[in-house]
Coordinates of C-alpha atoms in Angstrom, one line a residue:
X104 CA 2.4 -5.2 25.9
X105 CA 4.5 -2.2 26.9
X106 CA 7.8 -1.6 25.3
X107 CA 9.9 -0.2 28.3
X108 CA 13.5 0.0 29.4
X109 CA 14.1 1.2 33.0
X110 CA 17.7 1.9 34.0
X111 CA 18.9 4.3 36.7
X112 CA 22.1 6.3 36.8
X113 CA 23.6 8.9 39.3
X114 CA 23.5 12.6 38.3
X115 CA 26.9 14.2 37.8
X116 CA 25.5 17.7 38.3
X117 CA 23.0 19.5 40.5
X118 CA 21.8 21.5 37.4
X119 CA 18.5 20.6 35.8
X120 CA 18.9 18.7 32.6
X121 CA 16.7 19.4 29.7
X122 CA 16.1 17.4 26.5
X123 CA 15.0 20.1 24.1
X124 CA 12.9 18.6 21.2
X125 CA 12.4 20.4 17.9
X126 CA 8.8 19.2 18.1
X127 CA 6.8 16.9 20.3
X128 CA 4.1 16.3 17.7
X129 CA 4.8 14.7 14.3
X130 CA 1.9 14.6 11.9
X131 CA 2.0 12.1 9.0
X132 CA -0.5 11.3 6.3
X133 CA 0.0 7.7 5.3
X134 CA -0.3 6.4 1.8
X135 CA -3.1 3.9 1.3
X136 CA -0.8 0.9 0.7
X137 CA 1.6 1.6 3.6
X138 CA 1.3 -0.7 6.6
X139 CA 3.7 1.2 9.0
X140 CA 5.3 4.6 9.3
X141 CA 8.2 6.0 11.4
X142 CA 8.2 9.3 13.1
X143 CA 11.4 11.1 14.2
X144 CA 11.8 13.4 17.2
X145 CA 15.2 15.2 17.2
X146 CA 16.5 16.6 20.5
X147 CA 19.5 18.5 22.0
X148 CA 20.6 18.3 25.6
X149 CA 20.9 21.5 27.5
X150 CA 21.5 22.5 31.2
X151 CA 23.4 19.4 32.4
X152 CA 23.8 15.7 31.8
X153 CA 20.4 14.1 30.9
X154 CA 19.7 10.5 31.9
X155 CA 16.8 8.6 30.5
X156 CA 15.3 6.3 33.1
X157 CA 12.3 5.1 31.1
X158 CA 10.8 5.3 27.7
X159 CA 7.7 3.5 26.6
X160 CA 4.9 3.4 24.0
X161 CA 1.9 2.2 25.9
X162 CA 0.1 0.9 22.8
X163 CA 1.5 -2.3 21.2
X164 CA 1.0 -0.6 17.8
X165 CA 3.8 1.8 18.5
X166 CA 7.4 0.9 19.4
X167 CA 10.1 3.4 20.4
X168 CA 13.9 3.5 20.0
X169 CA 16.7 6.0 20.9
X170 CA 19.5 6.8 18.5
X171 CA 22.4 7.0 18.1
X172 CA 23.4 3.9 20.0
X173 CA 26.4 3.5 22.2
X174 CA 29.6 2.0 20.5
X175 CA 28.6 -1.4 21.9
X176 CA 25.2 -1.1 20.2
X177 CA 23.4 -0.8 23.5
X178 CA 20.7 2.0 24.0
X179 CA 22.3 5.3 24.9
X180 CA 20.6 6.6 28.0
X181 CA 23.1 9.1 29.3
X182 CA 23.5 12.3 27.3
X183 CA 26.0 15.1 27.8
X184 CA 25.4 18.8 27.4
X185 CA 25.3 19.8 23.7
X186 CA 24.7 16.2 22.4
X187 CA 22.0 15.6 19.9
X188 CA 19.9 12.5 19.4
X189 CA 16.6 11.2 18.1
X190 CA 13.7 9.3 19.4
X191 CA 12.0 7.2 16.8
X192 CA 8.4 5.9 16.9
X193 CA 7.4 3.1 14.6
X194 CA 3.6 2.9 14.2
X195 CA 1.9 -0.2 12.7
X196 CA -1.4 0.7 11.0
X197 CA -3.2 -2.6 11.8
X198 CA -7.0 -1.9 11.5
X199 CA -6.8 1.8 12.4
X200 CA -8.7 4.3 10.3
X201 CA -8.9 8.0 10.1
X202 CA -6.7 10.2 12.4
X203 CA -5.0 8.4 15.3
X204 CA -2.8 9.9 18.1
X205 CA -0.3 7.6 19.8
X206 CA 2.3 8.7 22.3
X207 CA 5.8 7.8 23.5
X208 CA 6.3 8.6 27.2
X209 CA 9.8 9.6 28.1
X210 CA 11.1 10.0 31.7
X211 CA 14.4 11.5 32.7
X212 CA 16.1 11.6 36.0
X213 CA 15.5 14.6 38.1
X214 CA 12.5 15.7 36.1
X215 CA 9.1 15.1 37.6
X216 CA 6.9 15.6 34.5
X217 CA 7.3 13.0 31.7
X218 CA 7.7 14.2 28.1
X219 CA 5.0 13.0 25.7
X220 CA 6.0 12.6 22.1
X221 CA 2.9 12.3 20.0
X222 CA 2.7 10.5 16.6
X223 CA -0.4 11.7 14.8
X224 CA -1.2 9.5 11.8
X225 CA -4.0 10.2 9.2
X226 CA -4.9 6.9 7.6
X227 CA -6.9 7.0 4.4
X228 CA -10.4 5.5 4.5
X229 CA -10.8 4.2 1.0
X230 CA -14.1 2.4 1.7
X231 CA -16.0 4.7 3.9
X232 CA -19.1 3.4 5.8
X233 CA -21.4 5.6 7.8
X234 CA -22.4 4.9 10.4
X235 CA -20.4 1.9 11.7
X236 CA -23.3 0.7 13.8
X237 CA -27.1 0.9 13.3
X238 CA -29.0 0.9 16.6
X239 CA -32.6 0.3 17.7
X240 CA -34.0 0.6 21.2
X241 CA -35.9 -2.3 22.8
X242 CA -39.6 -2.0 21.9
X243 CA -38.9 0.6 19.2
X244 CA -40.8 0.2 15.9
X245 CA -38.5 -1.9 13.7
X246 CA -38.0 0.7 11.0
X247 CA -35.5 0.4 8.2
X248 CA -32.1 2.1 8.6
X249 CA -29.3 2.5 6.2
X250 CA -25.5 2.2 6.0
X251 CA -24.1 4.5 3.3
X252 CA -20.8 3.5 1.6
X253 CA -18.6 5.8 -0.4
X254 CA -15.3 5.0 -2.1
X255 CA -12.6 7.6 -1.5
X256 CA -10.0 6.3 -4.0
X257 CA -8.6 7.2 -7.4
X258 CA -10.1 4.0 -8.8
X259 CA -13.3 2.1 -8.1
X260 CA -13.6 -0.5 -5.3
X261 CA -16.3 -3.0 -5.9
X262 CA -18.3 -4.8 -3.2
X263 CA -18.1 -8.4 -4.2
X264 CA -19.2 -10.4 -1.1
X265 CA -21.4 -9.9 2.0
X266 CA -22.7 -12.1 4.8
X267 CA -24.7 -11.5 8.0
X268 CA -24.4 -13.2 11.3
X269 CA -28.0 -12.8 12.6
X270 CA -31.3 -13.8 11.1
X271 CA -33.0 -11.0 13.1
X272 CA -31.4 -8.4 11.0
X273 CA -32.3 -9.1 7.3
X274 CA -30.6 -6.6 5.0
X275 CA -30.4 -5.6 1.3
X276 CA -27.3 -4.3 -0.5
X277 CA -28.1 -1.6 -3.0
X278 CA -25.7 -0.4 -5.7
X279 CA -26.0 3.3 -6.2
X280 CA -22.9 3.6 -8.5
X281 CA -20.9 0.4 -9.1
X282 CA -17.4 0.7 -7.5
X283 CA -18.1 4.1 -6.0
X284 CA -21.3 4.1 -3.9
X285 CA -23.5 1.6 -2.1
X286 CA -26.2 1.3 0.6
X287 CA -27.0 -1.5 3.0
X288 CA -30.6 -1.3 4.2
X289 CA -31.4 -3.1 7.4
X290 CA -34.8 -3.8 9.1
X291 CA -34.9 -6.0 12.2
X292 CA -37.5 -8.6 12.4
X293 CA -38.1 -7.8 16.0
X294 CA -36.9 -5.3 18.6
X295 CA -38.6 -7.0 21.6
X296 CA -35.3 -8.1 23.2
X297 CA -31.7 -7.1 23.0
X298 CA -29.5 -8.6 20.3
X299 CA -26.8 -7.8 17.9
X300 CA -25.3 -8.9 14.6
X301 CA -22.6 -8.2 12.1
X302 CA -22.5 -7.8 8.4
X303 CA -19.2 -8.7 6.8
X304 CA -18.1 -7.1 3.5
X305 CA -15.4 -8.1 1.0
X306 CA -14.2 -5.8 -1.8
X307 CA -12.0 -6.3 -4.8
X308 CA -9.5 -3.7 -3.4
X309 CA -6.0 -4.6 -4.4
X310 CA -4.6 -3.2 -1.1
X311 CA -5.0 -6.0 1.4
X312 CA -5.7 -3.9 4.5
X313 CA -8.6 -2.2 2.7
X314 CA -10.2 -5.4 1.3
X315 CA -12.5 -6.5 4.2
X316 CA -14.8 -4.5 6.4
X317 CA -17.6 -5.1 8.9
X318 CA -20.5 -3.2 10.3
X319 CA -22.7 -3.8 13.3
X320 CA -26.5 -3.9 14.1
X321 CA -27.8 -3.7 17.6
X322 CA -31.0 -3.7 19.6
X323 CA -30.4 -2.5 23.1
X324 CA -32.0 -0.9 26.1
X325 CA -32.1 2.8 26.2
X326 CA -29.7 4.4 28.6
X327 CA -31.1 6.9 31.1

């Protein structure tokens, strides 16, 4: 769902308005236990009156707001020369991992090109699994392949439960170093037809969003 407000106003001047931002890219490294972060984009209005006609965050994980508000607590969309304000973006981590870019798109009256304000969030991967998917081609020799797991935390994270969804993909969990390193070895029973499965993993991580993980196994036709 898009978060968008669209309101139109008349221009009081023929001069081009410009919302000058201190930065259009905010980079944040999140702490492991944080579930959401807020990025701030300060700006100053130059040239003439600036009127916001639309602002939106196309991804539902990011919501946008403009501050300060009008005296009646409504969103301030008309800005005079020399005024300063801020666009805030609130990003919810959800199941994202690694470095993620999400943008707020801002449109002002009389300006053809929208402004993109990018929130770049680096989300720690405490329980790193490589690769996320093991693949075999149809008709390929069903050789054994391996998921490698590494704990990137200041304390151990133990793998305590696992379950598979397909009998065609028997697997074995191997502990390399308890709480720090594991392997999951998978060897399909057959690669004669397409199919897929999932292996669900549960850890003892105290941080809820890092507790559960899943990996995928696939037999598919080779792309040409």
